[in-house]
Coordinates of C-alpha atoms and ligand atoms in Angstrom, one line a residue:
M1 CA -5.3 38.9 61.3
K2 CA -5.9 41.9 59.1
V3 CA -8.9 41.4 56.8
G4 CA -10.2 43.3 53.7
I5 CA -13.5 42.5 52.1
V6 CA -14.4 43.1 48.4
G7 CA -18.1 43.2 47.9
C8 CA -20.4 44.5 50.6
G9 CA -23.7 43.0 49.7
F10 CA -25.4 40.2 51.8
I11 CA -22.4 38.0 52.4
G12 CA -19.9 40.8 52.7
T13 CA -22.1 42.6 55.3
E14 CA -22.7 39.5 57.3
L15 CA -19.0 38.5 57.3
S16 CA -18.1 42.1 58.3
K17 CA -20.5 41.8 61.3
F18 CA -19.0 38.4 62.3
I19 CA -15.4 39.8 62.1
D20 CA -16.4 43.0 63.9
E21 CA -17.3 40.9 67.0
N22 CA -14.3 38.6 66.8
N23 CA -11.0 39.6 68.4
D24 CA -9.0 37.3 66.2
F25 CA -9.6 39.5 63.2
K26 CA -9.3 43.2 62.4
L27 CA -11.3 44.5 59.5
I28 CA -9.2 47.1 57.9
G29 CA -10.6 47.7 54.4
L30 CA -13.8 47.5 52.4
N31 CA -14.4 47.8 48.7
D32 CA -17.6 47.8 46.6
I33 CA -18.4 49.2 43.1
D34 CA -21.3 50.8 44.9
K35 CA -19.5 53.1 47.4
S36 CA -22.7 53.9 49.3
K37 CA -22.9 50.3 50.5
V38 CA -19.4 50.7 52.1
D39 CA -20.4 54.0 53.8
I40 CA -23.5 52.4 55.3
L41 CA -21.6 49.3 56.5
I42 CA -18.8 51.3 58.1
K43 CA -21.4 53.3 60.1
N44 CA -22.7 50.0 61.5
L45 CA -19.4 48.5 62.6
N46 CA -17.3 49.1 65.8
Q47 CA -14.0 48.4 64.1
K48 CA -13.7 51.3 61.6
P49 CA -12.4 49.8 58.3
K50 CA -11.6 52.2 55.5
L51 CA -13.0 52.4 52.0
M52 CA -10.0 51.1 49.8
E53 CA -9.3 50.5 46.2
T54 CA -8.8 46.8 45.4
D55 CA -5.0 46.9 45.1
E56 CA -4.6 48.8 48.3
L57 CA -6.9 46.5 50.2
I58 CA -5.0 43.4 48.9
H59 CA -1.7 45.0 49.8
K60 CA -2.7 45.9 53.4
S61 CA -4.7 42.7 54.2
E62 CA -3.5 39.3 55.4
L63 CA -6.9 37.8 54.5
I64 CA -8.8 39.1 51.5
I65 CA -12.4 38.0 51.3
E66 CA -14.1 38.2 47.9
S67 CA -17.9 38.4 48.2
A68 CA -18.7 40.4 45.1
S69 CA -18.7 38.9 41.6
T70 CA -16.8 36.8 39.2
E71 CA -15.3 40.0 37.7
A72 CA -14.0 41.0 41.1
V73 CA -12.3 37.6 41.4
E74 CA -10.5 38.1 38.1
K75 CA -9.4 41.6 39.2
I76 CA -8.1 40.3 42.5
L77 CA -6.2 37.4 40.8
K78 CA -4.5 39.9 38.5
S79 CA -3.3 42.2 41.3
K80 CA 0.4 42.2 41.7
N81 CA 0.0 42.5 45.5
L82 CA -1.8 39.1 45.9
D83 CA 0.7 36.3 45.4
K84 CA 2.6 36.7 48.7
K85 CA 3.4 33.9 51.2
H86 CA 1.5 35.1 54.2
K87 CA -1.7 36.1 52.3
K88 CA -5.0 34.2 52.2
L89 CA -7.8 34.7 49.7
L90 CA -11.3 33.5 50.5
V91 CA -13.4 33.3 47.3
M92 CA -17.2 33.2 47.2
S93 CA -17.7 33.9 43.5
T94 CA -15.8 30.7 42.5
G95 CA -17.1 30.9 38.9
G96 CA -14.4 33.7 38.6
L97 CA -11.6 31.1 39.3
I98 CA -12.4 29.0 36.3
K99 CA -13.2 31.5 33.5
D100 CA -9.5 31.9 32.8
P101 CA -7.6 28.9 34.4
N102 CA -4.3 30.6 33.7
L103 CA -5.1 33.4 36.2
L104 CA -5.6 30.8 39.0
N105 CA -2.7 28.6 38.0
K106 CA -0.2 31.4 38.2
I107 CA -0.9 31.9 41.9
K108 CA 1.8 30.0 43.8
N109 CA 2.2 31.6 47.2
C110 CA -1.2 32.9 48.4
L111 CA -3.5 30.3 50.1
I112 CA -6.8 30.3 48.3
L113 CA -9.8 29.2 50.4
L114 CA -13.1 28.0 48.8
P115 CA -16.0 27.5 51.2
S116 CA -18.2 24.5 50.3
G117 CA -20.9 27.2 49.8
A118 CA -24.4 26.0 49.1
I119 CA -23.6 22.3 48.7
S120 CA -22.7 19.2 50.7
G121 CA -20.4 16.3 49.9
L122 CA -17.2 18.0 48.7
D123 CA -15.1 16.1 51.2
A124 CA -16.1 12.7 49.6
I125 CA -15.8 14.1 46.1
K126 CA -12.2 15.4 46.7
S127 CA -11.3 11.8 47.8
V128 CA -12.4 10.3 44.5
V129 CA -10.6 12.7 42.1
G130 CA -9.3 10.7 39.1
K131 CA -11.8 7.9 39.7
I132 CA -15.0 9.7 38.5
K133 CA -16.9 8.3 35.5
S134 CA -19.9 10.8 35.6
L135 CA -20.9 13.8 37.6
R136 CA -24.3 15.5 37.4
L137 CA -25.5 18.6 39.2
T138 CA -29.2 19.4 39.2
T139 CA -30.2 22.8 40.6
T140 CA -33.8 23.7 41.3
K141 CA -34.6 27.3 42.2
P142 CA -37.7 29.5 42.7
I143 CA -38.3 31.8 39.8
R144 CA -36.9 34.9 41.6
G145 CA -33.5 33.3 41.9
L146 CA -33.2 32.8 38.1
E147 CA -34.8 35.9 36.6
S148 CA -32.7 38.0 34.3
A149 CA -30.1 35.3 33.7
P150 CA -28.6 35.6 30.1
H151 CA -29.9 32.2 29.1
I152 CA -33.5 33.2 30.2
T153 CA -33.3 36.6 28.3
K154 CA -31.6 35.2 25.2
N155 CA -34.1 32.3 24.8
R156 CA -37.1 34.5 25.8
I157 CA -38.1 32.0 28.5
N158 CA -41.2 33.4 30.3
L159 CA -40.8 32.4 33.9
K160 CA -43.6 34.7 35.2
N161 CA -46.4 32.5 33.8
L162 CA -44.8 29.2 34.9
K163 CA -47.3 27.0 36.9
N164 CA -45.2 23.9 37.3
K165 CA -41.5 23.1 37.5
K166 CA -39.7 23.2 34.2
V167 CA -36.2 22.2 33.1
I168 CA -34.9 25.5 31.6
F169 CA -31.3 24.4 31.0
E170 CA -29.2 21.3 30.3
G171 CA -25.6 21.5 29.3
N172 CA -22.0 21.3 30.3
L173 CA -20.2 23.6 32.8
K174 CA -19.0 26.0 30.1
E175 CA -22.5 26.6 28.8
A176 CA -23.9 26.9 32.3
I177 CA -21.4 29.6 33.1
I178 CA -22.4 31.7 30.1
G179 CA -26.1 31.2 30.6
F180 CA -26.3 31.6 34.4
P181 CA -23.2 33.6 35.5
K182 CA -24.7 34.6 38.8
N183 CA -25.9 31.1 39.7
I184 CA -22.8 29.2 38.7
N185 CA -20.6 29.1 41.8
V186 CA -21.9 25.8 43.0
A187 CA -20.9 24.2 39.6
A188 CA -17.6 25.9 39.7
T189 CA -16.7 24.8 43.2
L190 CA -17.8 21.3 42.2
Y191 CA -15.6 21.3 39.2
L192 CA -12.6 22.6 41.1
A193 CA -13.1 19.9 43.8
S194 CA -13.7 17.0 41.4
K195 CA -11.3 18.0 38.6
F196 CA -13.9 16.3 36.3
D197 CA -14.2 18.0 32.9
D198 CA -17.4 16.4 31.7
M199 CA -19.8 17.6 34.4
Q200 CA -23.5 17.8 33.3
V201 CA -25.6 20.7 34.7
K202 CA -29.4 20.8 34.8
I203 CA -31.3 23.9 36.0
I204 CA -35.0 23.6 36.9
A205 CA -37.2 26.6 37.6
D206 CA -39.9 25.8 40.2
P207 CA -42.6 28.4 40.9
T208 CA -43.7 26.5 44.1
A209 CA -40.2 25.9 45.5
I210 CA -39.2 27.4 48.8
Y211 CA -35.6 26.0 48.7
N212 CA -32.6 26.4 46.4
T213 CA -31.9 22.7 45.9
H214 CA -28.7 21.2 44.7
E215 CA -28.5 17.5 43.9
I216 CA -25.2 16.0 43.1
E217 CA -24.6 12.5 41.7
V218 CA -21.1 11.2 41.2
I219 CA -20.4 7.7 39.8
G220 CA -17.1 5.9 39.6
D221 CA -15.0 2.9 40.5
F222 CA -15.7 3.7 44.2
G223 CA -19.5 3.4 43.9
K224 CA -21.9 6.3 43.9
I225 CA -22.1 9.6 45.9
K226 CA -25.5 11.3 46.0
T227 CA -26.2 14.4 48.0
T228 CA -29.2 16.8 48.2
T229 CA -29.0 20.1 49.9
N230 CA -32.2 22.1 50.4
N231 CA -31.2 25.6 51.0
L232 CA -33.3 28.5 52.3
P233 CA -32.5 31.6 50.3
S234 CA -31.0 34.5 52.3
E235 CA -32.0 38.2 51.9
N236 CA -30.5 37.9 48.5
P237 CA -32.8 35.4 46.7
R238 CA -29.9 34.1 44.6
T239 CA -27.7 33.3 47.6
S240 CA -28.4 30.4 49.9
Y241 CA -28.0 31.1 53.6
L242 CA -25.8 28.0 54.0
A243 CA -23.2 29.7 51.7
L244 CA -22.7 32.4 54.3
L245 CA -22.5 29.9 57.1
S246 CA -19.9 27.9 55.3
A247 CA -17.7 31.0 54.9
I248 CA -18.1 31.9 58.6
N249 CA -17.1 28.3 59.4
I250 CA -13.8 28.8 57.4
L251 CA -13.1 31.8 59.5
K252 CA -13.8 29.9 62.7
N253 CA -11.7 27.0 61.6
M254 CA -8.6 29.2 61.1
K255 CA -8.0 28.9 64.9
N256 CA -9.0 25.3 65.4
N257 CA -6.2 22.7 65.8
I258 CA -8.6 19.8 65.0
K259 CA -9.5 19.5 61.3
I260 CA -12.6 17.4 60.5
G261 CA -13.1 16.1 56.9
N262 CA -10.4 16.1 54.3
Ligands
NAD1 N1 -19.7 29.7 46.5 C1 -21.0 29.6 46.7 O1 -21.6 28.6 46.9 C2 -21.8 30.9 46.7 C3 -23.1 30.9 47.2 C4 -23.8 32.1 47.2 C5 -23.3 33.2 46.6 N2 -22.1 33.2 46.1 C6 -21.5 34.4 45.4 O2 -21.0 35.3 46.4 C7 -21.0 36.6 45.9 C8 -21.7 37.5 46.9 O3 -23.0 37.1 47.2 P1 -24.0 38.1 47.9 O4 -25.3 37.4 48.1 O5 -23.4 38.8 49.0 O6 -24.3 39.1 46.6 P2 -24.9 40.6 46.7 O7 -25.4 40.9 45.3 O8 -25.8 40.8 47.9 O9 -23.6 41.5 46.9 C9 -22.5 41.6 46.0 C10 -21.9 43.0 46.3 O10 -20.7 43.0 45.5 C11 -20.6 44.3 44.8 N3 -19.8 44.1 43.6 C12 -20.2 43.5 42.4 N4 -19.2 43.5 41.6 C13 -18.1 44.1 42.2 C14 -16.8 44.4 41.8 N5 -16.3 44.0 40.6 N6 -16.0 45.0 42.7 C15 -16.5 45.3 43.9 N7 -17.7 45.1 44.3 C16 -18.5 44.5 43.5 C17 -22.1 44.7 44.6 O11 -22.2 46.1 44.4 C18 -22.8 44.2 45.8 O12 -22.8 45.1 46.9 C19 -21.8 36.6 44.6 O13 -20.9 36.6 43.5 C20 -22.5 35.2 44.7 O14 -22.8 34.7 43.4 C21 -21.3 32.1 46.1

């Protein structure tokens, strides 16, 4: 399968290395707004992908992997080359899929793959769509994973002097996306899986935390689903290591003929 990757930061680099050592895939194209990242990555790979513009990469790839930003997702969804029957799009920055729902809804042919990312329990949540009465997401992160978010800057929240954990945001999904655009993929994936409009999001800054923790509570006619995922951050403090592993698992599963979970 010919693969192109948009975004060559932590996740893009690690997925490139996985693909480079896997004969089922051929990495043909890379894209990043920072071209120097592509150059460095190409030097470290055996398969020699080319630096490509987004449209060319989408045209030439059977699997397009987005590991860049919500803006990159919107650009990919707008490409005239994407919506073809044999194409697959794996999206990491899932917040980019819900900013403008029309963009996602117009895609009819391309298969869009969303890894469970940094959370657990999506299989159960997908099963109870339409039966949910309340859905809460509570995210607790160390300070360095939250710094420079628009909500922090706008409200002049001083995280540096924080001694104990503090709730820094409570609101709905829309407000969370505006306030924490780089931390919002978990909430976006949860929304897309649950199809529940009234999700409540709480964000806690914890100066002593070593994990990025996501607690999900879903209540409905079926009972209650509660999951907690304590993630170690990756080299990128905003990105949980589990998010990378879940994307690698999607790639591995493409060949499996046994599918576990729904
Ligand atoms: N779904 C999830 O649960 C989940 C979990 C963790 C991270 N993520 C998301 O995955 C994405 C990648 O994470 P990462 O840790 O590799 O981030 P990163 O910051 O290490 O790398 C992102 C790379 O994308 C590039 N980039 C940014 N905007 C671009 C654009 N418009 N076009 C092309 N390149 C662009 C940057 O220059 C950078 O090299 C981020 O958006 C992150 O928020 C999702």
